Amino acid sequence: MNKKVVQGAALKELARNDQTLGAEIIADYLIHKKVPYIVGVSGHGIMGMLDAFFDRKDKIKTFSLHHESAGPYIADAYYRITHRPLAAYASCGPGSSNLYIGVAAAQVDSSAMLVITGNVATSHWNKGTFQESAQYFQGDFVNSLRPYVKRSFQPTRADMLPASLRQAFDLMETGQTGPVHLDVPFNVFREPIDRIALEKEMWPPQKRGRSGADMKFIREALQLLSSATRPLIVAGHGVQLAEAEPELQALAEFLQIPVANTPMAKDVFDNGHPLSLGQLGRNGTYHGNGASRSADVILAIGTSFDDRSTSAWLPGHTYNFPKTKLIHIDSDPSQIGKNFPVTLGIVGDACIVLQQLIDTARESSQPKPRYEAWLADIKRWQEKWVAHQARHQHSDAKPIRPERFIYDLRRILPEDAILVADIGLHHNWLISEWQPRRPRSFLHNWGFGSMGFGVAAPIGAKLAAPDRPVVSVCGDGGFLMLPSAILTAVEYNLPVVWIVWNNYGYVSIRDVQSATLGANREIATSFRNDRTGELFTTDFAMMARSMGANGVVVEEPR
């Protein structure tokens, strides 16, 4: 019986035996790991798994979406708020293929999740059966997703599922966190095995220590900072992943060193704090970039120094390495020295290393250095930036100025609100102008830059923080890629607000075309009526109302 696929009345017989089905192993393991939701789109390839979740509706909730790519975006946002993974599922063929963009976005931004795909039955492999990916290798959804996940598991027997699930969770949540893929053939969902096989693999949660740094490097880092006259702390996404925001603030306040953050870590340090310089890079603040290119020592924590956060690595724009000495802290040794030469590289967990720096600095008998002249320079740059912004923040111009919109939105939303941004021209403005005050309150897709994140991710944010307001700002181009997220929110009674920044096209690309190719060389970036040539786009308010949500059009700044 162990090798058979069980159907119909034979399922009832299992209840009288010490056996379970492959699909039940998956459901029970997710419950064991306290995963509250699975999100995705049904299909015949995943039907066997969904049947197991039907019997466990009181322990784990299944969300039915309207496009597979929404699932990874929802799981991505949920992880960023809670640092706990969800499972995103899809059927074989087009279902699995539609997952790629969202999974890739989560990988680049280090969001953990379990991605479950159904596959065709193993007995049908290499036969070109319906929706099989088999041009070069049978049932090949594993290779399809391989570039975008930390690892793919493909258990071809039900007794392989317990170990695959345990290893998948261990892998996704350790090291550089990210998505892990479980591809399950159709027959394996219905294959019975002894329950003891599952119990053997359901080990208690393992306690894992987080590694700190060699103390000689801690002392050397503090010596470099104490000898500096223009020091700066640069905080990256690794600080968020390590939940080290309190330690970052404590170190900055004790040493009185200003803090700039990468755009991916825009909310890692209170933007209203006197030591905050906002974010760096091509959309960074005037005083933030001014400080980073003028600093003589930079302590960088948990950043890979990607192109957009460094102004394409151009010397003198955001940074001046190696003229500026760089202390680079990261848990991943491959990141240290990858894009800039380091004076001192420290491998370790951001939270532990920051606490080591704090403790050692407090225990030091040396007088703390003072940076009054440096802070005064930064203050002058900051005042210049604020004055520049103020010119448009109160503008009554039509169309509404971006600065006015963002200023009013910040004034209206409470500090604990979660703002989600999609990719597009509006994203550049939000990176530049938005000022988050609390950790994990600004979510955006950074490294992969995929439109649609800001449309579906608010659902994940709301599931993660049901008591906090969730607002998303999307461009019209990105919103049209995944508008069915509105219907999902209505169906599951999730109060989310989407603001569509309607500029009639893919305007961030249209602007690049005009700037680099000539004003008359714009093509395929504006939304136009092909017959009249007039700009045209959807009535988004009507679209929202058609799906049961409220929709209003705002054209006046007041």
XYZ file of C-alpha atoms in Angstrom:
558
model
C 0.000 0.000 0.000
C 2.882 2.385 0.688
C 3.703 2.800 -2.993
C 0.140 3.348 -4.202
C -1.706 6.554 -4.884
C -4.738 6.616 -2.617
C -8.114 7.783 -3.868
C -11.766 7.874 -2.853
C -12.989 5.668 -0.022
C -9.515 4.289 0.585
C -8.671 7.628 2.234
C -10.975 6.800 5.132
C -9.032 3.622 5.737
C -5.924 5.689 6.443
C -7.595 7.203 9.479
C -7.643 3.726 11.020
C -3.993 3.128 10.193
C -0.781 4.853 11.197
C -0.373 6.336 7.751
C -0.602 9.745 6.156
C -0.557 11.187 2.646
C 2.164 13.250 1.038
C -0.085 16.318 0.937
C -0.880 15.907 4.620
C 2.820 15.852 5.410
C 3.179 19.271 3.763
C 0.163 20.739 5.535
C 1.139 19.352 8.926
C 4.718 20.530 8.601
C 3.643 24.078 7.761
C 1.375 24.034 10.797
C 4.262 22.658 12.860
C 6.365 25.627 11.681
C 3.519 28.022 12.593
C 2.974 29.230 9.025
C -0.414 31.002 9.189
C -1.221 31.358 5.467
C -0.568 29.799 2.094
C -1.253 31.971 -0.942
C -1.591 31.095 -4.595
C -3.719 29.944 -7.520
C -5.244 26.483 -7.822
C -4.773 24.051 -10.689
C -4.960 20.350 -11.319
C -1.276 19.912 -10.480
C -1.689 21.272 -6.941
C -5.203 19.952 -6.258
C -3.983 17.057 -4.131
C -2.202 19.416 -1.762
C -5.117 21.811 -1.441
C -7.350 18.916 -0.376
C -5.160 18.387 2.689
C -5.482 22.058 3.620
C -9.276 21.760 3.402
C -9.172 19.505 6.461
C -6.953 21.971 8.327
C -8.801 25.235 7.672
C -8.917 26.011 11.387
C -5.115 25.841 11.678
C -3.843 27.413 8.459
C -5.708 29.665 6.030
C -5.541 29.193 2.268
C -5.774 32.308 0.097
C -6.964 31.983 -3.487
C -5.452 34.696 -5.701
C -6.117 35.763 -9.292
C -2.567 35.641 -10.595
C 0.305 33.462 -9.426
C 2.866 36.285 -9.315
C 0.868 37.940 -6.536
C 1.685 35.057 -4.174
C 5.439 35.654 -3.821
C 4.865 39.424 -3.509
C 2.427 38.821 -0.636
C 4.828 36.407 1.062
C 7.714 38.847 0.501
C 5.929 41.714 2.266
C 4.757 39.446 5.080
C 8.337 38.339 5.719
C 9.666 41.894 5.755
C 7.242 42.846 8.532
C 7.315 39.661 10.642
C 10.566 37.922 9.602
C 8.512 34.737 9.332
C 7.947 32.910 6.027
C 4.718 32.110 4.229
C 4.161 29.524 1.491
C 3.258 30.541 -2.063
C 1.818 27.796 -4.263
C 1.078 27.259 -7.939
C 0.127 24.451 -10.282
C 2.319 23.047 -13.030
C 3.000 24.642 -16.427
C 1.871 28.281 -16.666
C 1.105 28.359 -12.940
C 4.709 27.638 -12.015
C 6.001 29.935 -14.761
C 3.989 32.870 -13.432
C 5.827 32.656 -10.110
C 9.246 33.588 -11.458
C 9.160 37.381 -11.206
C 7.911 37.533 -7.625
C 10.287 34.804 -6.485
C 13.256 36.519 -8.149
C 12.336 39.804 -6.467
C 12.266 38.082 -3.073
C 15.629 36.447 -3.703
C 17.399 39.699 -4.551
C 15.888 41.441 -1.508
C 16.537 38.473 0.855
C 12.937 37.600 1.749
C 12.406 34.008 2.877
C 9.436 31.974 1.674
C 8.531 28.426 0.692
C 7.524 28.188 -2.965
C 5.467 25.050 -3.680
C 4.778 23.968 -7.242
C 2.732 21.001 -8.365
C 4.211 18.891 -11.141
C 2.831 16.258 -13.478
C 2.781 12.659 -12.253
C 6.116 10.870 -12.349
C 4.530 8.125 -14.453
C 3.943 10.772 -17.147
C 7.430 12.233 -17.199
C 9.158 12.387 -20.568
C 5.878 11.827 -22.406
C 5.106 15.458 -23.137
C 2.007 15.288 -20.980
C -0.215 18.320 -20.459
C 1.781 21.220 -18.966
C 4.994 19.259 -18.441
C 8.228 21.194 -18.865
C 10.351 18.471 -20.484
C 12.388 19.795 -23.397
C 15.710 18.875 -21.785
C 14.800 17.134 -18.526
C 11.640 15.500 -17.245
C 9.287 17.524 -15.039
C 11.773 20.364 -15.200
C 10.194 23.118 -13.093
C 13.202 22.743 -10.789
C 15.618 24.077 -13.392
C 13.123 26.762 -14.372
C 13.152 28.269 -10.881
C 16.748 27.417 -9.977
C 18.235 30.879 -10.741
C 15.785 32.544 -8.362
C 15.886 30.345 -5.233
C 18.457 29.218 -2.715
C 17.654 25.611 -3.597
C 14.990 23.473 -5.272
C 13.815 20.191 -3.755
C 11.951 17.650 -5.910
C 10.849 14.682 -3.781
C 9.688 11.904 -6.083
C 8.330 9.771 -3.223
C 6.211 10.811 -0.258
C 8.798 9.495 2.211
C 11.223 12.109 0.852
C 8.925 14.983 1.847
C 9.720 15.248 5.596
C 13.455 15.700 5.088
C 12.895 18.055 2.135
C 10.585 20.272 4.176
C 12.889 20.391 7.198
C 15.915 21.182 5.080
C 13.964 23.782 3.096
C 13.005 25.724 6.230
C 16.496 25.459 7.684
C 17.969 26.820 4.448
C 15.534 29.673 3.819
C 15.931 31.102 7.312
C 19.715 30.861 7.748
C 22.600 32.730 6.163
C 21.356 35.161 3.552
C 17.633 34.533 3.809
C 15.636 33.860 0.659
C 13.074 31.697 -1.134
C 13.336 27.902 -1.307
C 11.409 25.790 -3.810
C 9.545 22.502 -3.268
C 8.353 20.827 -6.497
C 5.957 17.932 -5.902
C 4.721 15.529 -8.598
C 0.980 14.961 -8.803
C 1.077 11.381 -7.501
C 3.291 12.185 -4.508
C 0.545 14.332 -2.942
C -1.674 11.221 -2.742
C 0.942 8.656 -1.823
C 0.679 7.245 1.734
C 3.571 6.674 4.130
C 3.911 5.803 7.802
C 3.275 8.733 10.118
C 6.424 7.885 12.032
C 8.464 9.093 9.062
C 7.027 12.568 9.557
C 7.485 12.522 13.323
C 11.152 11.619 12.975
C 11.787 14.713 10.855
C 9.715 17.177 12.913
C 12.574 18.116 15.183
C 12.165 20.842 17.776
C 13.257 24.299 16.583
C 17.025 24.436 16.587
C 18.735 27.193 18.526
C 21.309 28.840 16.313
C 23.812 31.306 17.660
C 24.656 34.373 15.621
C 28.337 35.020 15.167
C 30.105 38.156 16.268
C 33.505 39.517 15.268
C 37.029 38.977 16.500
C 37.544 41.574 19.244
C 40.775 42.833 17.715
C 38.740 43.949 14.683
C 36.194 45.631 16.950
C 38.953 47.609 18.635
C 40.548 48.452 15.293
C 37.207 49.719 13.941
C 36.729 51.984 16.961
C 40.283 53.249 16.609
C 39.625 54.196 12.982
C 36.431 56.012 14.007
C 38.113 57.841 16.885
C 40.873 59.058 14.587
C 38.361 60.396 12.062
C 37.221 64.006 11.827
C 34.343 63.295 9.438
C 32.958 59.830 10.313
C 29.719 58.414 8.917
C 27.635 55.284 9.549
C 25.954 53.771 6.477
C 23.171 51.325 7.379
C 21.945 48.736 4.888
C 19.245 46.086 4.659
C 21.397 43.675 6.667
C 20.623 45.770 9.753
C 16.913 45.120 9.207
C 17.373 41.412 8.595
C 19.329 41.149 11.851
C 16.685 43.254 13.669
C 19.524 45.498 14.811
C 17.761 48.865 14.586
C 18.015 49.546 18.368
C 21.730 48.709 18.382
C 22.323 50.978 15.391
C 20.649 53.891 17.134
C 22.471 53.216 20.400
C 25.889 53.233 18.697
C 25.152 56.378 16.698
C 23.924 58.238 19.766
C 26.804 57.150 21.978
C 29.477 58.105 19.439
C 27.459 61.030 18.001
C 28.126 59.880 14.455
C 25.513 60.715 11.783
C 23.689 57.890 10.010
C 22.805 57.588 6.341
C 20.947 54.579 5.010
C 20.728 52.763 1.713
C 17.381 53.069 -0.095
C 16.585 49.420 0.640
C 17.000 50.257 4.332
C 15.214 53.597 4.153
C 13.277 52.890 7.357
C 16.154 51.380 9.347
C 16.839 54.636 11.213
C 14.255 57.216 12.299
C 14.324 59.873 9.564
C 13.318 62.469 12.152
C 16.304 61.740 14.387
C 18.849 64.599 14.658
C 21.600 62.268 13.407
C 19.613 61.008 10.407
C 20.797 62.030 6.939
C 18.219 60.024 5.015
C 19.220 57.785 2.148
C 22.133 57.760 -0.269
C 22.584 57.244 -3.984
C 21.014 58.554 -7.142
C 17.772 59.489 -5.336
C 19.440 60.335 -2.059
C 19.304 63.510 -0.038
C 21.623 66.436 -0.658
C 23.125 66.263 2.826
C 23.321 62.456 2.796
C 25.335 62.311 -0.421
C 27.327 65.337 0.665
C 28.332 63.605 3.870
C 29.172 60.260 2.261
C 31.445 61.752 -0.380
C 33.113 64.052 2.193
C 33.595 61.530 5.001
C 37.077 60.376 5.919
C 35.910 57.114 7.596
C 32.693 55.214 6.816
C 31.325 52.378 8.936
C 29.034 50.437 6.550
C 26.797 47.706 7.936
C 24.876 45.158 5.864
C 25.081 46.735 2.414
C 26.329 45.390 -0.903
C 26.942 48.882 -2.382
C 24.736 48.284 -5.437
C 24.723 50.690 -8.378
C 21.646 52.769 -7.514
C 22.637 53.299 -3.886
C 26.123 54.437 -4.963
C 25.267 56.593 -8.019
C 26.637 53.870 -10.326
C 29.925 53.717 -8.363
C 31.049 57.018 -9.937
C 33.795 58.575 -7.771
C 32.763 61.781 -6.041
C 29.020 61.397 -6.529
C 28.088 59.371 -3.456
C 31.414 57.940 -2.273
C 35.125 58.681 -2.583
C 36.752 55.311 -1.933
C 39.627 54.570 -1.396
C 40.311 58.156 -0.326
C 37.654 57.541 2.300
C 38.530 54.664 4.628
C 35.886 51.925 4.651
C 34.983 49.629 7.551
C 32.579 47.103 6.046
C 30.500 44.771 8.253
C 28.425 41.976 6.696
C 27.343 38.458 7.581
C 28.153 37.363 4.020
C 31.913 37.448 3.398
C 31.366 37.620 -0.376
C 29.876 41.109 -0.006
C 32.933 42.597 1.694
C 35.168 44.247 -0.861
C 32.919 43.233 -3.758
C 32.368 46.736 -5.105
C 34.684 48.984 -3.068
C 38.118 48.422 -1.452
C 37.963 48.069 2.308
C 40.301 49.291 4.997
C 38.808 46.813 7.454
C 36.374 44.004 6.675
C 34.400 42.398 9.497
C 32.326 39.247 8.958
C 29.538 38.895 11.493
C 25.889 39.376 12.341
C 24.958 43.065 12.318
C 23.185 42.938 15.674
C 26.025 41.142 17.476
C 28.791 43.256 15.936
C 26.976 46.517 16.684
C 26.520 45.441 20.310
C 30.229 44.562 20.491
C 31.079 48.037 19.223
C 28.750 49.663 21.762
C 30.073 47.650 24.718
C 33.711 48.205 23.784
C 33.208 51.931 23.198
C 31.495 52.345 26.560
C 34.240 50.436 28.363
C 37.015 52.477 26.779
C 38.995 54.799 29.032
C 39.810 57.040 26.070
C 37.835 60.288 25.825
C 35.148 60.246 23.165
C 36.062 62.230 20.054
C 33.962 65.274 19.232
C 32.723 66.068 15.757
C 31.135 69.528 16.150
C 32.618 70.997 12.978
C 31.560 67.986 10.921
C 28.009 68.028 12.297
C 27.809 71.774 11.638
C 28.728 71.249 7.989
C 26.070 68.566 7.657
C 23.482 70.806 9.299
C 24.110 73.540 6.701
C 23.683 71.021 3.877
C 20.503 69.742 5.505
C 19.027 73.239 5.829
C 19.748 73.825 2.161
C 17.940 70.581 1.264
C 14.921 71.413 3.437
C 14.638 74.871 1.884
C 14.780 73.350 -1.588
C 12.022 70.863 -0.766
C 9.763 73.472 0.847
C 9.364 75.357 -2.443
C 7.129 72.606 -3.813
C 5.718 70.924 -0.717
C 3.029 73.613 -0.409
C 2.476 74.174 -4.116
C -1.100 74.390 -5.430
C 0.017 73.604 -8.980
C -1.929 71.291 -11.252
C -1.092 68.535 -12.021
C -0.262 67.940 -8.362
C 3.422 68.304 -7.582
C 5.034 65.044 -6.321
C 6.565 66.906 -3.377
C 3.133 68.230 -2.351
C 1.526 64.804 -2.577
C 4.245 63.124 -0.499
C 4.306 65.929 2.070
C 0.527 65.701 2.582
C 0.594 61.916 2.735
C 3.288 62.001 5.436
C 1.265 64.600 7.353
C -1.920 62.489 7.247
C -0.622 58.990 7.915
C 0.233 57.940 11.483
C 3.841 57.030 12.247
C 3.065 53.323 12.466
C 1.501 53.212 8.983
C 3.117 50.953 6.389
C 3.777 52.568 3.028
C 4.347 50.228 0.083
C 5.870 51.501 -3.154
C 5.759 49.942 -6.581
C 8.450 50.480 -9.231
C 8.192 53.512 -11.524
C 8.750 57.245 -11.560
C 6.825 57.659 -8.319
C 9.301 55.257 -6.667
C 12.162 57.676 -7.314
C 10.200 60.492 -5.692
C 9.310 58.376 -2.648
C 12.916 57.314 -2.163
C 13.939 60.961 -2.275
C 11.127 62.578 -0.275
C 9.437 60.051 2.037
C 10.570 60.151 5.678
C 9.711 56.966 7.595
C 9.870 57.201 11.364
C 9.680 53.541 12.385
C 11.382 50.306 11.321
C 9.581 48.110 8.780
C 7.232 50.872 7.718
C 8.413 51.381 4.117
C 8.353 48.400 1.749
C 9.562 48.427 -1.820
C 11.119 46.091 -4.336
C 14.704 47.255 -4.809
C 17.172 44.879 -6.410
C 15.026 43.196 -9.081
C 12.857 46.248 -9.755
C 9.732 44.373 -10.803
C 6.507 46.275 -11.352
C 3.545 44.706 -9.569
C 5.177 44.342 -6.148
C 3.441 47.459 -4.853
C 0.067 46.193 -6.052
C 0.068 42.786 -4.337
C 2.507 43.331 -1.449
C 0.082 45.494 0.604
C -2.016 42.357 1.139
C 0.975 40.641 2.744
C 1.696 43.726 4.825
C -1.876 43.837 6.086
C -1.831 40.138 6.977
C 1.400 40.740 8.892
C 0.172 43.872 10.693
C -3.651 43.898 10.719
C -3.821 46.785 13.203
C -1.601 49.148 11.174
C -2.801 51.259 8.236
C -1.384 50.023 4.918
C -1.149 52.362 1.921
C 0.415 51.596 -1.436
C 1.582 54.076 -4.076
C 1.697 52.634 -7.595
C 2.206 54.026 -11.040
C -0.519 53.441 -13.600
C 1.833 51.228 -15.614
C 2.648 48.928 -12.719
C -0.879 48.896 -11.330
C -2.288 47.614 -14.618
C -0.008 44.576 -14.400
C -1.739 43.127 -11.322
C -5.022 44.963 -10.609
C -6.708 41.736 -9.469
C -5.076 42.325 -6.067
C -7.967 44.706 -5.341
C -10.438 41.862 -5.758
C -8.410 39.656 -3.418
C -8.449 42.365 -0.740
C -12.223 42.738 -1.119
C -12.801 38.979 -0.992
C -10.822 38.591 2.225
C -11.947 41.860 3.817
C -8.480 43.400 3.986
C -8.663 47.199 4.249
C -5.828 48.456 2.056
C -5.492 51.778 0.218
C -3.932 51.966 -3.255
C -2.975 55.367 -4.640
C -2.402 55.263 -8.395
C 0.118 57.871 -9.579
C -1.395 58.345 -13.005
C 1.019 59.823 -15.550
C -0.214 57.967 -18.621
C 2.662 55.631 -19.307
C 5.986 54.158 -18.345
C 7.246 57.643 -17.635
C 10.513 56.791 -15.883
C 11.599 55.157 -19.162
C 10.012 57.873 -21.289
C 12.099 60.465 -19.446
C 15.284 58.487 -20.072
C 14.397 58.230 -23.757
C 13.885 61.988 -23.993
C 17.042 62.810 -22.048
C 19.408 60.438 -23.834
C 17.916 59.888 -27.297
C 16.129 63.163 -27.960
C 12.679 64.567 -27.188
C 11.289 63.304 -30.473
C 12.552 59.720 -29.994
C 9.934 58.519 -27.502
C 8.407 55.173 -28.456
C 6.314 52.540 -26.634
C 6.416 54.369 -23.296
C 3.281 56.556 -23.349
C -0.251 55.178 -23.210
C -1.975 56.644 -26.263
C -5.006 56.071 -28.419
C -3.400 54.755 -31.596
C -6.015 56.426 -33.787
C -6.025 59.925 -32.261
C -2.570 60.000 -30.677
C -4.059 61.330 -27.434
C -2.807 60.162 -24.038
C -5.192 57.615 -22.603
C -5.408 55.336 -19.595
C -7.868 53.416 -17.454
C -10.510 54.852 -15.149
C -8.946 53.338 -12.041
C -11.702 54.542 -9.702
C -14.302 52.766 -11.811
C -12.093 49.660 -11.913
C -11.973 49.621 -8.117
C -15.725 50.025 -7.822
C -16.306 47.191 -10.303
C -14.461 44.865 -7.892
C -16.342 45.994 -4.790
C -13.850 48.570 -3.508
C -14.261 52.311 -3.204
C -12.659 54.455 -5.887
C -12.180 58.209 -6.146
C -10.323 60.478 -8.560
C -8.142 63.247 -7.094
C -7.084 66.083 -9.376
C -6.755 69.029 -6.971
C -3.969 69.407 -4.398
C -6.501 70.703 -1.884
